Amino acid sequence: MLWRYMSFAKFCAMLERRALFFALVGDMEDRYEGFISPPAPREPDDPLRQAEQISHDVLRSISRTALVSCWTVSRYESRLMWTTYASTEGVAICTTFRDLRESMSSVAELPVTFGQVDYVDYRQSEVPRFGWAPLFHKRMEYRSESEMRAVLPGPQWDADDLPDVPLDPDVAEHRGRYVPVDLGILIKRVVVPPDAAPWFGKVVQSAVQRSPITVSVTQSVIS
């Protein structure tokens, strides 16, 4: 089971656009997103020193222009995730990995890479440099998020762009990208926060009834 906790405004945007928001990695709260272990120290006159640093900066830039959709893997709700991402006037949507993948593939063929995040101590472990590995590693302090990610590559680039890869105008404006999905497949349940006022549950129910999906709205079991 997967959970995504969000504000009510983001939930309404998802219903209106019939799309899932993928956030720009470089604009996420944790400045270590897309972190790649730096090259080993070398002497100033070592000919490999500059080449390794340029390679590191290029890979870092590519990972920071990628787009991600983040989900919590759990059979149960998370009090911490409610507090961090939804507060008292947000929602959580519940789905499964299979339905998340199918909701995307049923609308468009996209180069999405899925995977669970591996939490490591950056001071003791080296983060792999290549592929999307940097985006599937986070600092140990974030392990309570139990995160699964869907990753989309950033813009096309060439050698003249590096190390600063230019963003697509739409991505630059929204600090991410809305990706069309089949919400009927994606959303299995909508959950209202444990500390929400009674009126807020009715507002969420009304928003769902006006949307293209038919799904139950329930109160958090924590309450």
PDB file of C-alpha atoms in Angstrom:
ATOM      1  CA  MET A   1       0.000   0.000   0.000  1.00  0.00           C
ATOM      2  CA  LEU A   2       1.132   3.530  -0.837  1.00  0.00           C
ATOM      3  CA  TRP A   3       0.093   6.817   0.750  1.00  0.00           C
ATOM      4  CA  ARG A   4       0.470  10.378  -0.441  1.00  0.00           C
ATOM      5  CA  TYR A   5      -0.208  13.144   2.073  1.00  0.00           C
ATOM      6  CA  MET A   6      -0.943  16.607   0.678  1.00  0.00           C
ATOM      7  CA  SER A   7      -2.659  19.929   1.231  1.00  0.00           C
ATOM      8  CA  PHE A   8      -6.274  20.319   0.152  1.00  0.00           C
ATOM      9  CA  ALA A   9      -5.195  22.812  -2.526  1.00  0.00           C
ATOM     10  CA  LYS A  10      -2.846  20.248  -4.098  1.00  0.00           C
ATOM     11  CA  PHE A  11      -5.581  17.621  -3.923  1.00  0.00           C
ATOM     12  CA  CYS A  12      -8.009  19.913  -5.757  1.00  0.00           C
ATOM     13  CA  ALA A  13      -5.362  20.696  -8.388  1.00  0.00           C
ATOM     14  CA  MET A  14      -4.862  16.968  -8.941  1.00  0.00           C
ATOM     15  CA  LEU A  15      -8.619  16.430  -9.415  1.00  0.00           C
ATOM     16  CA  GLU A  16      -9.014  19.425 -11.723  1.00  0.00           C
ATOM     17  CA  ARG A  17      -6.023  18.565 -13.923  1.00  0.00           C
ATOM     18  CA  ARG A  18      -6.546  14.802 -13.673  1.00  0.00           C
ATOM     19  CA  ALA A  19      -2.827  14.649 -13.209  1.00  0.00           C
ATOM     20  CA  LEU A  20      -0.179  13.747 -10.661  1.00  0.00           C
ATOM     21  CA  PHE A  21       2.401  16.377  -9.766  1.00  0.00           C
ATOM     22  CA  PHE A  22       6.059  15.457 -10.158  1.00  0.00           C
ATOM     23  CA  ALA A  23       8.276  17.852  -8.194  1.00  0.00           C
ATOM     24  CA  LEU A  24      11.533  19.266  -9.508  1.00  0.00           C
ATOM     25  CA  VAL A  25      14.319  17.645  -7.493  1.00  0.00           C
ATOM     26  CA  GLY A  26      16.364  20.833  -7.338  1.00  0.00           C
ATOM     27  CA  ASP A  27      13.449  22.673  -5.724  1.00  0.00           C
ATOM     28  CA  MET A  28      12.711  20.163  -2.965  1.00  0.00           C
ATOM     29  CA  GLU A  29      13.123  21.028   0.694  1.00  0.00           C
ATOM     30  CA  ASP A  30      16.069  18.730   1.367  1.00  0.00           C
ATOM     31  CA  ARG A  31      19.092  20.338  -0.296  1.00  0.00           C
ATOM     32  CA  TYR A  32      20.777  16.918  -0.365  1.00  0.00           C
ATOM     33  CA  GLU A  33      18.237  15.579  -2.878  1.00  0.00           C
ATOM     34  CA  GLY A  34      20.174  14.085  -5.776  1.00  0.00           C
ATOM     35  CA  PHE A  35      23.353  14.076  -3.707  1.00  0.00           C
ATOM     36  CA  ILE A  36      26.347  12.369  -5.260  1.00  0.00           C
ATOM     37  CA  SER A  37      29.434  11.561  -3.240  1.00  0.00           C
ATOM     38  CA  PRO A  38      32.234  13.966  -4.218  1.00  0.00           C
ATOM     39  CA  PRO A  39      35.436  12.718  -5.864  1.00  0.00           C
ATOM     40  CA  ALA A  40      38.268  11.495  -3.684  1.00  0.00           C
ATOM     41  CA  PRO A  41      40.744  14.270  -2.789  1.00  0.00           C
ATOM     42  CA  ARG A  42      43.672  14.646  -5.167  1.00  0.00           C
ATOM     43  CA  GLU A  43      46.759  16.812  -5.330  1.00  0.00           C
ATOM     44  CA  PRO A  44      46.154  20.225  -6.996  1.00  0.00           C
ATOM     45  CA  ASP A  45      48.395  19.331  -9.939  1.00  0.00           C
ATOM     46  CA  ASP A  46      46.840  15.885 -10.512  1.00  0.00           C
ATOM     47  CA  PRO A  47      45.450  15.861 -14.119  1.00  0.00           C
ATOM     48  CA  LEU A  48      42.430  13.774 -12.998  1.00  0.00           C
ATOM     49  CA  ARG A  49      41.336  16.286 -10.365  1.00  0.00           C
ATOM     50  CA  GLN A  50      39.553  18.709 -12.714  1.00  0.00           C
ATOM     51  CA  ALA A  51      38.041  15.963 -14.900  1.00  0.00           C
ATOM     52  CA  GLU A  52      36.537  14.177 -11.885  1.00  0.00           C
ATOM     53  CA  GLN A  53      35.115  17.416 -10.516  1.00  0.00           C
ATOM     54  CA  ILE A  54      33.511  18.298 -13.859  1.00  0.00           C
ATOM     55  CA  SER A  55      32.025  14.790 -14.092  1.00  0.00           C
ATOM     56  CA  HIS A  56      30.623  15.130 -10.573  1.00  0.00           C
ATOM     57  CA  ASP A  57      29.062  18.541 -11.338  1.00  0.00           C
ATOM     58  CA  VAL A  58      27.468  17.243 -14.551  1.00  0.00           C
ATOM     59  CA  LEU A  59      25.891  14.209 -12.876  1.00  0.00           C
ATOM     60  CA  ARG A  60      24.683  16.372 -10.003  1.00  0.00           C
ATOM     61  CA  SER A  61      23.058  18.819 -12.438  1.00  0.00           C
ATOM     62  CA  ILE A  62      21.291  16.006 -14.319  1.00  0.00           C
ATOM     63  CA  SER A  63      19.886  14.506 -11.120  1.00  0.00           C
ATOM     64  CA  ARG A  64      18.727  17.915  -9.852  1.00  0.00           C
ATOM     65  CA  THR A  65      16.671  18.514 -13.026  1.00  0.00           C
ATOM     66  CA  ALA A  66      14.818  15.195 -12.710  1.00  0.00           C
ATOM     67  CA  LEU A  67      11.196  15.055 -11.512  1.00  0.00           C
ATOM     68  CA  VAL A  68       9.845  12.837  -8.730  1.00  0.00           C
ATOM     69  CA  SER A  69       6.544  11.756  -7.218  1.00  0.00           C
ATOM     70  CA  CYS A  70       6.999  10.612  -3.612  1.00  0.00           C
ATOM     71  CA  TRP A  71       4.883   8.050  -1.745  1.00  0.00           C
ATOM     72  CA  THR A  72       4.975   6.451   1.703  1.00  0.00           C
ATOM     73  CA  VAL A  73       5.046   2.654   1.797  1.00  0.00           C
ATOM     74  CA  SER A  74       2.943   1.384   4.690  1.00  0.00           C
ATOM     75  CA  ARG A  75      -0.067  -0.744   5.549  1.00  0.00           C
ATOM     76  CA  TYR A  76      -1.072   1.948   8.038  1.00  0.00           C
ATOM     77  CA  GLU A  77      -1.391   5.705   8.273  1.00  0.00           C
ATOM     78  CA  SER A  78       1.510   7.734   9.626  1.00  0.00           C
ATOM     79  CA  ARG A  79       0.919  10.350  12.300  1.00  0.00           C
ATOM     80  CA  LEU A  80       4.252  11.951  11.411  1.00  0.00           C
ATOM     81  CA  MET A  81       3.355  12.238   7.719  1.00  0.00           C
ATOM     82  CA  TRP A  82      -0.014  13.772   8.559  1.00  0.00           C
ATOM     83  CA  THR A  83       1.680  16.443  10.645  1.00  0.00           C
ATOM     84  CA  THR A  84       4.480  17.106   8.153  1.00  0.00           C
ATOM     85  CA  TYR A  85       2.585  17.218   4.859  1.00  0.00           C
ATOM     86  CA  ALA A  86      -1.160  17.579   5.444  1.00  0.00           C
ATOM     87  CA  SER A  87      -1.789  19.143   8.874  1.00  0.00           C
ATOM     88  CA  THR A  88      -5.483  19.486   9.813  1.00  0.00           C
ATOM     89  CA  GLU A  89      -6.722  20.678   6.414  1.00  0.00           C
ATOM     90  CA  GLY A  90      -5.168  18.250   3.969  1.00  0.00           C
ATOM     91  CA  VAL A  91      -5.876  14.762   2.726  1.00  0.00           C
ATOM     92  CA  ALA A  92      -4.143  11.460   2.151  1.00  0.00           C
ATOM     93  CA  ILE A  93      -4.817   9.303  -0.864  1.00  0.00           C
ATOM     94  CA  CYS A  94      -4.265   5.577  -0.667  1.00  0.00           C
ATOM     95  CA  THR A  95      -3.323   3.302  -3.556  1.00  0.00           C
ATOM     96  CA  THR A  96      -1.085   0.355  -4.403  1.00  0.00           C
ATOM     97  CA  PHE A  97       2.106   0.198  -6.409  1.00  0.00           C
ATOM     98  CA  ARG A  98       0.358  -1.779  -9.151  1.00  0.00           C
ATOM     99  CA  ASP A  99      -2.405   0.820  -9.453  1.00  0.00           C
ATOM    100  CA  LEU A 100       0.055   3.723  -9.429  1.00  0.00           C
ATOM    101  CA  ARG A 101       1.973   2.186 -12.314  1.00  0.00           C
ATOM    102  CA  GLU A 102      -1.182   1.255 -14.229  1.00  0.00           C
ATOM    103  CA  SER A 103      -2.739   4.702 -13.771  1.00  0.00           C
ATOM    104  CA  MET A 104       0.240   6.203 -15.604  1.00  0.00           C
ATOM    105  CA  SER A 105       0.689   3.602 -18.330  1.00  0.00           C
ATOM    106  CA  SER A 106      -3.021   3.624 -19.190  1.00  0.00           C
ATOM    107  CA  VAL A 107      -2.815   7.312 -20.174  1.00  0.00           C
ATOM    108  CA  ALA A 108       0.623   7.668 -21.785  1.00  0.00           C
ATOM    109  CA  GLU A 109       3.882   5.819 -22.239  1.00  0.00           C
ATOM    110  CA  LEU A 110       6.392   7.607 -20.041  1.00  0.00           C
ATOM    111  CA  PRO A 111      10.009   6.790 -19.134  1.00  0.00           C
ATOM    112  CA  VAL A 112       9.142   6.383 -15.444  1.00  0.00           C
ATOM    113  CA  THR A 113      11.523   4.584 -13.102  1.00  0.00           C
ATOM    114  CA  PHE A 114      10.063   3.228  -9.840  1.00  0.00           C
ATOM    115  CA  GLY A 115      11.941   2.233  -6.724  1.00  0.00           C
ATOM    116  CA  GLN A 116      12.134   2.382  -2.946  1.00  0.00           C
ATOM    117  CA  VAL A 117      14.492   4.822  -1.288  1.00  0.00           C
ATOM    118  CA  ASP A 118      17.545   3.453   0.479  1.00  0.00           C
ATOM    119  CA  TYR A 119      18.474   5.437   3.604  1.00  0.00           C
ATOM    120  CA  VAL A 120      22.193   5.727   4.255  1.00  0.00           C
ATOM    121  CA  ASP A 121      24.688   7.656   6.347  1.00  0.00           C
ATOM    122  CA  TYR A 122      26.391   9.927   3.828  1.00  0.00           C
ATOM    123  CA  ARG A 123      29.400  10.256   6.126  1.00  0.00           C
ATOM    124  CA  GLN A 124      30.069   6.525   6.009  1.00  0.00           C
ATOM    125  CA  SER A 125      28.545   5.280   2.738  1.00  0.00           C
ATOM    126  CA  GLU A 126      29.255   6.403  -0.809  1.00  0.00           C
ATOM    127  CA  VAL A 127      26.185   7.201  -2.900  1.00  0.00           C
ATOM    128  CA  PRO A 128      26.360   5.604  -6.377  1.00  0.00           C
ATOM    129  CA  ARG A 129      27.080   8.130  -9.114  1.00  0.00           C
ATOM    130  CA  PHE A 130      25.286   6.792 -12.170  1.00  0.00           C
ATOM    131  CA  GLY A 131      21.761   6.208 -13.423  1.00  0.00           C
ATOM    132  CA  TRP A 132      18.995   7.303 -11.062  1.00  0.00           C
ATOM    133  CA  ALA A 133      20.723   5.812  -8.011  1.00  0.00           C
ATOM    134  CA  PRO A 134      21.325   9.243  -6.396  1.00  0.00           C
ATOM    135  CA  LEU A 135      17.567   9.862  -6.400  1.00  0.00           C
ATOM    136  CA  PHE A 136      16.862   6.590  -4.613  1.00  0.00           C
ATOM    137  CA  HIS A 137      19.176   7.403  -1.705  1.00  0.00           C
ATOM    138  CA  LYS A 138      18.456   9.769   1.162  1.00  0.00           C
ATOM    139  CA  ARG A 139      20.018  10.584   4.478  1.00  0.00           C
ATOM    140  CA  MET A 140      19.316   8.262   7.390  1.00  0.00           C
ATOM    141  CA  GLU A 141      17.467  11.070   9.181  1.00  0.00           C
ATOM    142  CA  TYR A 142      14.600  10.692   6.685  1.00  0.00           C
ATOM    143  CA  ARG A 143      14.113   6.940   7.135  1.00  0.00           C
ATOM    144  CA  SER A 144      10.755   7.405   8.908  1.00  0.00           C
ATOM    145  CA  GLU A 145       9.274   8.473   5.534  1.00  0.00           C
ATOM    146  CA  SER A 146       9.629   4.894   4.189  1.00  0.00           C
ATOM    147  CA  GLU A 147       9.539   6.348   0.697  1.00  0.00           C
ATOM    148  CA  MET A 148       8.861   4.906  -2.732  1.00  0.00           C
ATOM    149  CA  ARG A 149       9.470   7.117  -5.756  1.00  0.00           C
ATOM    150  CA  ALA A 150       8.481   7.464  -9.374  1.00  0.00           C
ATOM    151  CA  VAL A 151      11.192   9.327 -11.304  1.00  0.00           C
ATOM    152  CA  LEU A 152      10.978  11.103 -14.656  1.00  0.00           C
ATOM    153  CA  PRO A 153      14.099  12.377 -16.439  1.00  0.00           C
ATOM    154  CA  GLY A 154      14.586  16.107 -16.821  1.00  0.00           C
ATOM    155  CA  PRO A 155      14.980  17.993 -20.109  1.00  0.00           C
ATOM    156  CA  GLN A 156      17.105  16.824 -23.004  1.00  0.00           C
ATOM    157  CA  TRP A 157      20.600  18.223 -22.792  1.00  0.00           C
ATOM    158  CA  ASP A 158      23.821  18.367 -24.733  1.00  0.00           C
ATOM    159  CA  ALA A 159      27.426  19.163 -23.949  1.00  0.00           C
ATOM    160  CA  ASP A 160      26.902  22.899 -24.540  1.00  0.00           C
ATOM    161  CA  ASP A 161      24.309  23.048 -21.741  1.00  0.00           C
ATOM    162  CA  LEU A 162      26.444  21.516 -19.033  1.00  0.00           C
ATOM    163  CA  PRO A 163      26.926  21.852 -16.150  1.00  0.00           C
ATOM    164  CA  ASP A 164      23.751  24.005 -15.942  1.00  0.00           C
ATOM    165  CA  VAL A 165      20.946  22.148 -17.733  1.00  0.00           C
ATOM    166  CA  PRO A 166      18.151  24.574 -18.762  1.00  0.00           C
ATOM    167  CA  LEU A 167      14.634  23.684 -17.593  1.00  0.00           C
ATOM    168  CA  ASP A 168      11.546  23.457 -19.757  1.00  0.00           C
ATOM    169  CA  PRO A 169       9.527  26.699 -19.342  1.00  0.00           C
ATOM    170  CA  ASP A 170       6.527  24.812 -17.908  1.00  0.00           C
ATOM    171  CA  VAL A 171       8.704  22.995 -15.371  1.00  0.00           C
ATOM    172  CA  ALA A 172      10.454  26.230 -14.445  1.00  0.00           C
ATOM    173  CA  GLU A 173       7.112  27.974 -13.856  1.00  0.00           C
ATOM    174  CA  HIS A 174       5.502  25.241 -11.750  1.00  0.00           C
ATOM    175  CA  ARG A 175       8.733  23.925 -10.208  1.00  0.00           C
ATOM    176  CA  GLY A 176       7.639  20.544 -11.498  1.00  0.00           C
ATOM    177  CA  ARG A 177       5.285  18.927 -13.990  1.00  0.00           C
ATOM    178  CA  TYR A 178       1.712  17.659 -13.969  1.00  0.00           C
ATOM    179  CA  VAL A 179       1.607  14.160 -15.478  1.00  0.00           C
ATOM    180  CA  PRO A 180      -1.794  12.904 -16.709  1.00  0.00           C
ATOM    181  CA  VAL A 181      -2.995   9.763 -14.914  1.00  0.00           C
ATOM    182  CA  ASP A 182      -6.198   7.763 -14.665  1.00  0.00           C
ATOM    183  CA  LEU A 183      -7.456   8.910 -11.271  1.00  0.00           C
ATOM    184  CA  GLY A 184     -10.112   6.198 -11.253  1.00  0.00           C
ATOM    185  CA  ILE A 185      -7.348   3.602 -11.204  1.00  0.00           C
ATOM    186  CA  LEU A 186      -4.984   5.549  -8.962  1.00  0.00           C
ATOM    187  CA  ILE A 187      -7.129   6.626  -6.019  1.00  0.00           C
ATOM    188  CA  LYS A 188      -8.574   3.825  -3.921  1.00  0.00           C
ATOM    189  CA  ARG A 189      -9.448   5.884  -0.879  1.00  0.00           C
ATOM    190  CA  VAL A 190      -9.352   9.500   0.301  1.00  0.00           C
ATOM    191  CA  VAL A 191      -8.677  10.005   3.997  1.00  0.00           C
ATOM    192  CA  VAL A 192      -9.356  13.110   6.097  1.00  0.00           C
ATOM    193  CA  PRO A 193      -6.830  14.113   8.829  1.00  0.00           C
ATOM    194  CA  PRO A 194      -7.306  12.853  12.386  1.00  0.00           C
ATOM    195  CA  ASP A 195      -7.664  16.376  13.815  1.00  0.00           C
ATOM    196  CA  ALA A 196      -9.835  17.835  11.053  1.00  0.00           C
ATOM    197  CA  ALA A 197     -12.983  19.747  11.949  1.00  0.00           C
ATOM    198  CA  PRO A 198     -16.276  18.062  10.970  1.00  0.00           C
ATOM    199  CA  TRP A 199     -16.972  20.701   8.309  1.00  0.00           C
ATOM    200  CA  PHE A 200     -13.701  19.931   6.529  1.00  0.00           C
ATOM    201  CA  GLY A 201     -14.698  16.342   5.839  1.00  0.00           C
ATOM    202  CA  LYS A 202     -17.843  17.623   4.098  1.00  0.00           C
ATOM    203  CA  VAL A 203     -15.738  19.983   1.965  1.00  0.00           C
ATOM    204  CA  VAL A 204     -13.514  17.103   0.855  1.00  0.00           C
ATOM    205  CA  GLN A 205     -16.557  14.949   0.112  1.00  0.00           C
ATOM    206  CA  SER A 206     -18.036  17.753  -1.994  1.00  0.00           C
ATOM    207  CA  ALA A 207     -14.801  18.131  -3.985  1.00  0.00           C
ATOM    208  CA  VAL A 208     -14.728  14.404  -4.722  1.00  0.00           C
ATOM    209  CA  GLN A 209     -18.382  14.362  -5.794  1.00  0.00           C
ATOM    210  CA  ARG A 210     -17.689  17.142  -8.315  1.00  0.00           C
ATOM    211  CA  SER A 211     -14.651  15.274  -9.687  1.00  0.00           C
ATOM    212  CA  PRO A 212     -14.474  12.492 -12.310  1.00  0.00           C
ATOM    213  CA  ILE A 213     -13.774   9.815  -9.692  1.00  0.00           C
ATOM    214  CA  THR A 214     -16.033   7.714  -7.500  1.00  0.00           C
ATOM    215  CA  VAL A 215     -14.248   6.914  -4.285  1.00  0.00           C
ATOM    216  CA  SER A 216     -14.957   6.797  -0.565  1.00  0.00           C
ATOM    217  CA  VAL A 217     -13.899   9.604   1.777  1.00  0.00           C
ATOM    218  CA  THR A 218     -13.142   8.336   5.269  1.00  0.00           C
ATOM    219  CA  GLN A 219     -11.951   9.770   8.553  1.00  0.00           C
ATOM    220  CA  SER A 220      -8.462   8.892   9.727  1.00  0.00           C
ATOM    221  CA  VAL A 221      -8.454   5.843  11.991  1.00  0.00           C
ATOM    222  CA  ILE A 222      -6.062   7.718  14.280  1.00  0.00           C
ATOM    223  CA  SER A 223      -8.991   9.833  15.483  1.00  0.00           C
TER     224      SER A 223
END
